[in-house]
mmCIF file of C-alpha atoms in Angstrom:
data_model
loop_
_atom_site.group_PDB
_atom_site.id
_atom_site.type_symbol
_atom_site.label_atom_id
_atom_site.label_comp_id
_atom_site.label_asym_id
_atom_site.label_seq_id
_atom_site.Cartn_x
_atom_site.Cartn_y
_atom_site.Cartn_z
ATOM 1 C CA ARG V 1 38.512 8.541 -3.110
ATOM 2 C CA PHE V 2 35.271 8.028 -1.254
ATOM 3 C CA ARG V 3 37.100 6.568 1.743
ATOM 4 C CA GLU V 4 39.605 9.410 1.672
ATOM 5 C CA GLY V 5 36.784 11.915 1.667
ATOM 6 C CA LEU V 6 35.208 10.242 4.690
ATOM 7 C CA LYS V 7 38.565 10.328 6.497
ATOM 8 C CA VAL V 8 38.915 14.118 6.139
ATOM 9 C CA LEU V 9 36.340 14.889 8.824
ATOM 10 C CA GLY V 10 36.816 11.670 10.799
ATOM 11 C CA VAL V 11 33.585 10.143 9.492
ATOM 12 C CA LEU V 12 35.199 6.886 8.364
ATOM 13 C CA GLU V 13 36.697 6.343 11.813
ATOM 14 C CA ASN V 14 33.304 6.812 13.457
ATOM 15 C CA ILE V 15 31.608 4.502 10.945
ATOM 16 C CA GLN V 16 34.126 1.805 11.822
ATOM 17 C CA LYS V 17 33.807 2.498 15.545
ATOM 18 C CA TYR V 18 29.961 2.570 15.622
ATOM 19 C CA PRO V 19 28.760 0.487 12.654
ATOM 20 C CA GLU V 20 25.291 -0.270 14.076
ATOM 21 C CA ILE V 21 24.468 3.417 14.481
ATOM 22 C CA PHE V 22 25.676 4.318 11.000
ATOM 23 C CA ALA V 23 23.916 1.322 9.469
ATOM 24 C CA GLU V 24 20.592 2.894 10.480
ATOM 25 C CA LEU V 25 21.640 6.175 8.853
ATOM 26 C CA LEU V 26 23.295 4.863 5.703
ATOM 27 C CA CYS V 27 21.407 1.676 4.860
ATOM 28 C CA TYR V 28 17.787 1.651 3.758
ATOM 29 C CA LYS V 29 15.541 -0.650 5.738
ATOM 30 C CA PRO V 30 11.845 -0.737 4.871
ATOM 31 C CA GLN V 31 9.652 0.472 7.710
ATOM 32 C CA LYS V 32 7.057 -1.782 9.251
ATOM 33 C CA LEU V 33 3.776 -0.833 7.657
ATOM 34 C CA THR V 34 0.866 0.351 9.779
ATOM 35 C CA ALA V 35 -2.658 1.152 8.625
ATOM 36 C CA GLU V 36 -1.879 4.876 8.677
ATOM 37 C CA LYS V 37 1.423 4.557 6.778
ATOM 38 C CA PHE V 38 -0.162 2.215 4.270
ATOM 39 C CA GLU V 39 -3.120 4.511 3.669
ATOM 40 C CA ASN V 40 -0.762 7.458 3.147
ATOM 41 C CA LEU V 41 1.098 5.581 0.380
ATOM 42 C CA PHE V 42 -1.955 5.808 -1.878
ATOM 43 C CA SER V 43 -3.567 8.886 -3.396
ATOM 44 C CA ILE V 44 -7.295 8.552 -3.985
ATOM 45 C CA ASN V 45 -8.799 9.522 -7.340
ATOM 46 C CA PHE V 46 -12.306 10.602 -6.381
ATOM 47 C CA SER V 47 -15.049 11.664 -8.778
ATOM 48 C CA PRO V 48 -16.122 15.328 -8.579
ATOM 49 C CA GLU V 49 -17.645 16.402 -5.267
ATOM 50 C CA GLU V 50 -21.429 16.241 -4.866
ATOM 51 C CA SER V 51 -21.710 13.597 -7.593
ATOM 52 C CA THR V 52 -23.503 10.352 -6.838
ATOM 53 C CA ARG V 53 -20.304 8.503 -7.698
ATOM 54 C CA ARG V 54 -18.379 10.503 -5.083
ATOM 55 C CA ILE V 55 -20.850 9.522 -2.370
ATOM 56 C CA ALA V 56 -20.460 5.831 -3.228
ATOM 57 C CA GLU V 57 -16.662 6.191 -3.443
ATOM 58 C CA SER V 58 -16.565 7.789 0.017
ATOM 59 C CA ARG V 59 -18.441 4.788 1.406
ATOM 60 C CA VAL V 60 -15.951 2.392 -0.225
ATOM 61 C CA ILE V 61 -12.994 4.373 1.169
ATOM 62 C CA GLY V 62 -14.563 3.931 4.602
ATOM 63 C CA PHE V 63 -14.597 0.177 3.936
ATOM 64 C CA TRP V 64 -10.961 0.404 2.768
ATOM 65 C CA ARG V 65 -9.908 2.129 6.003
ATOM 66 C CA ASN V 66 -11.776 -0.464 8.062
ATOM 67 C CA TYR V 67 -10.029 -3.207 6.104
ATOM 68 C CA LEU V 68 -6.618 -1.665 6.804
ATOM 69 C CA ALA V 69 -7.509 -1.450 10.510
ATOM 70 C CA ASP V 70 -8.512 -5.130 10.428
ATOM 71 C CA ILE V 71 -5.126 -6.029 8.942
ATOM 72 C CA GLU V 72 -3.351 -4.059 11.663
ATOM 73 C CA ASP V 73 -5.495 -5.710 14.351
ATOM 74 C CA GLY V 74 -4.920 -9.158 12.882
ATOM 75 C CA THR V 75 -8.639 -9.806 12.343
ATOM 76 C CA THR V 76 -8.120 -10.583 8.653
ATOM 77 C CA LYS V 77 -5.568 -12.932 7.144
ATOM 78 C CA ALA V 78 -4.353 -10.488 4.489
ATOM 79 C CA SER V 79 -1.242 -8.392 5.062
ATOM 80 C CA PHE V 80 -0.146 -4.934 3.985
ATOM 81 C CA GLU V 81 2.671 -6.554 2.019
ATOM 82 C CA GLN V 82 0.228 -8.719 0.055
ATOM 83 C CA ILE V 83 -1.951 -5.765 -0.874
ATOM 84 C CA LEU V 84 1.075 -3.686 -1.815
ATOM 85 C CA THR V 85 2.299 -6.527 -4.030
ATOM 86 C CA PHE V 86 -1.188 -6.858 -5.565
ATOM 87 C CA ALA V 87 -1.236 -3.149 -6.464
ATOM 88 C CA THR V 88 2.430 -2.401 -7.227
ATOM 89 C CA GLY V 89 4.280 -5.672 -7.735
ATOM 90 C CA THR V 90 6.553 -5.126 -4.734
ATOM 91 C CA SER V 91 6.031 -5.970 -1.068
ATOM 92 C CA ALA V 92 7.956 -2.991 0.350
ATOM 93 C CA SER V 93 8.236 0.711 -0.353
ATOM 94 C CA PRO V 94 11.352 1.432 -2.393
ATOM 95 C CA ALA V 95 13.991 3.701 -0.847
ATOM 96 C CA ILE V 96 13.499 6.401 -3.477
ATOM 97 C CA SER V 97 9.683 6.125 -3.552
ATOM 98 C CA PHE V 98 7.350 4.720 -6.164
ATOM 99 C CA LEU V 99 7.140 5.983 -9.710
ATOM 100 C CA PRO V 100 4.317 6.593 -10.343
ATOM 101 C CA ASN V 101 2.977 7.036 -6.831
ATOM 102 C CA PRO V 102 0.441 4.377 -5.800
ATOM 103 C CA SER V 103 -3.168 5.370 -6.328
ATOM 104 C CA ILE V 104 -6.683 4.129 -5.706
ATOM 105 C CA LYS V 105 -9.351 4.285 -8.375
ATOM 106 C CA PHE V 106 -12.875 2.917 -8.386
ATOM 107 C CA LEU V 107 -14.611 0.268 -10.474
ATOM 108 C CA HIS V 108 -18.071 1.635 -11.227
ATOM 109 C CA SER V 109 -20.507 -0.638 -13.012
ATOM 110 C CA ASP V 110 -21.612 0.627 -16.389
ATOM 111 C CA GLY V 111 -24.965 -1.127 -16.457
ATOM 112 C CA ILE V 112 -23.606 -4.146 -18.318
ATOM 113 C CA ILE V 113 -20.497 -5.034 -16.344
ATOM 114 C CA GLN V 114 -20.698 -5.399 -12.579
ATOM 115 C CA TYR V 115 -17.272 -5.277 -10.924
ATOM 116 C CA ARG V 116 -17.125 -7.382 -7.791
ATOM 117 C CA PHE V 117 -13.418 -7.825 -7.145
ATOM 118 C CA PRO V 118 -10.569 -5.328 -6.873
ATOM 119 C CA THR V 119 -7.902 -5.264 -9.545
ATOM 120 C CA GLY V 120 -4.292 -4.217 -9.421
ATOM 121 C CA GLN V 121 -2.335 -2.546 -12.207
ATOM 122 C CA THR V 122 1.265 -3.063 -11.196
ATOM 123 C CA CYS V 123 2.654 -1.072 -14.127
ATOM 124 C CA LEU V 124 0.700 1.977 -12.887
ATOM 125 C CA ASN V 125 0.884 1.185 -9.132
ATOM 126 C CA CYS V 126 -2.888 1.380 -9.083
ATOM 127 C CA LEU V 127 -5.444 -0.428 -6.964
ATOM 128 C CA LYS V 128 -9.000 -0.358 -8.304
ATOM 129 C CA LEU V 129 -11.692 -0.969 -5.707
ATOM 130 C CA PRO V 130 -15.173 -2.329 -6.442
ATOM 131 C CA MET V 131 -18.256 -0.404 -5.383
ATOM 132 C CA SER V 132 -19.378 -2.769 -2.613
ATOM 133 C CA LYS V 133 -22.576 -2.089 -0.713
ATOM 134 C CA THR V 134 -21.469 -3.483 2.679
ATOM 135 C CA TYR V 135 -18.195 -3.881 4.513
ATOM 136 C CA GLU V 136 -18.658 -7.653 4.712
ATOM 137 C CA GLU V 137 -19.016 -7.863 0.930
ATOM 138 C CA PHE V 138 -15.994 -5.585 0.443
ATOM 139 C CA LYS V 139 -13.806 -7.618 2.803
ATOM 140 C CA GLU V 140 -14.854 -10.932 1.263
ATOM 141 C CA CYS V 141 -14.117 -9.733 -2.269
ATOM 142 C CA VAL V 142 -10.745 -8.168 -1.394
ATOM 143 C CA ASP V 143 -9.691 -11.295 0.517
ATOM 144 C CA PHE V 144 -10.747 -13.490 -2.403
ATOM 145 C CA ALA V 145 -8.776 -11.402 -4.913
ATOM 146 C CA ILE V 146 -5.653 -11.295 -2.728
ATOM 147 C CA PHE V 147 -5.634 -14.995 -1.849
ATOM 148 C CA ASN V 148 -6.404 -16.159 -5.383
ATOM 149 C CA THR V 149 -3.829 -14.082 -7.227
ATOM 150 C CA PRO V 150 -0.989 -16.234 -8.546
ATOM 151 C CA GLY V 151 2.293 -15.339 -6.892
ATOM 152 C CA LEU V 152 0.753 -13.989 -3.694
ATOM 153 C CA LYS V 153 1.251 -16.472 -0.911
ATOM 154 C CA ARG V 154 -0.403 -16.321 2.449
ATOM 155 C CA MET V 155 1.900 -14.643 4.935
#
């Protein structure tokens, strides 16, 4: 029935005649990730504006954006696919989008516990970033977490 329906308007004939063109239209192929596309996959859960936490979170998001630029430039060994796997459990965006959408949260110390490394919650598609003081510290801790997570190989 499906084939017959495609024949009605001559679509089936064109699919058979130009398969490479229709493959791009009909078959999902994950896009190559860039820093901008990767950043846009994640929503950021900031604390309320003007809070001291928000100021620190803004600094960490600056580090995050620098880290993504370093991946794109090839100046760090991590890849977008590794980070996506760390946060969501999959190395590519699904055709019908994530459920729930990937998000970024922050690991604030509570006076007793000091969070140094990011964590991923694959069931929630959530990446939790530590409140690093410098970009070098941030990069070192993210790299360590990515490269020492079982199942994530160096790409």
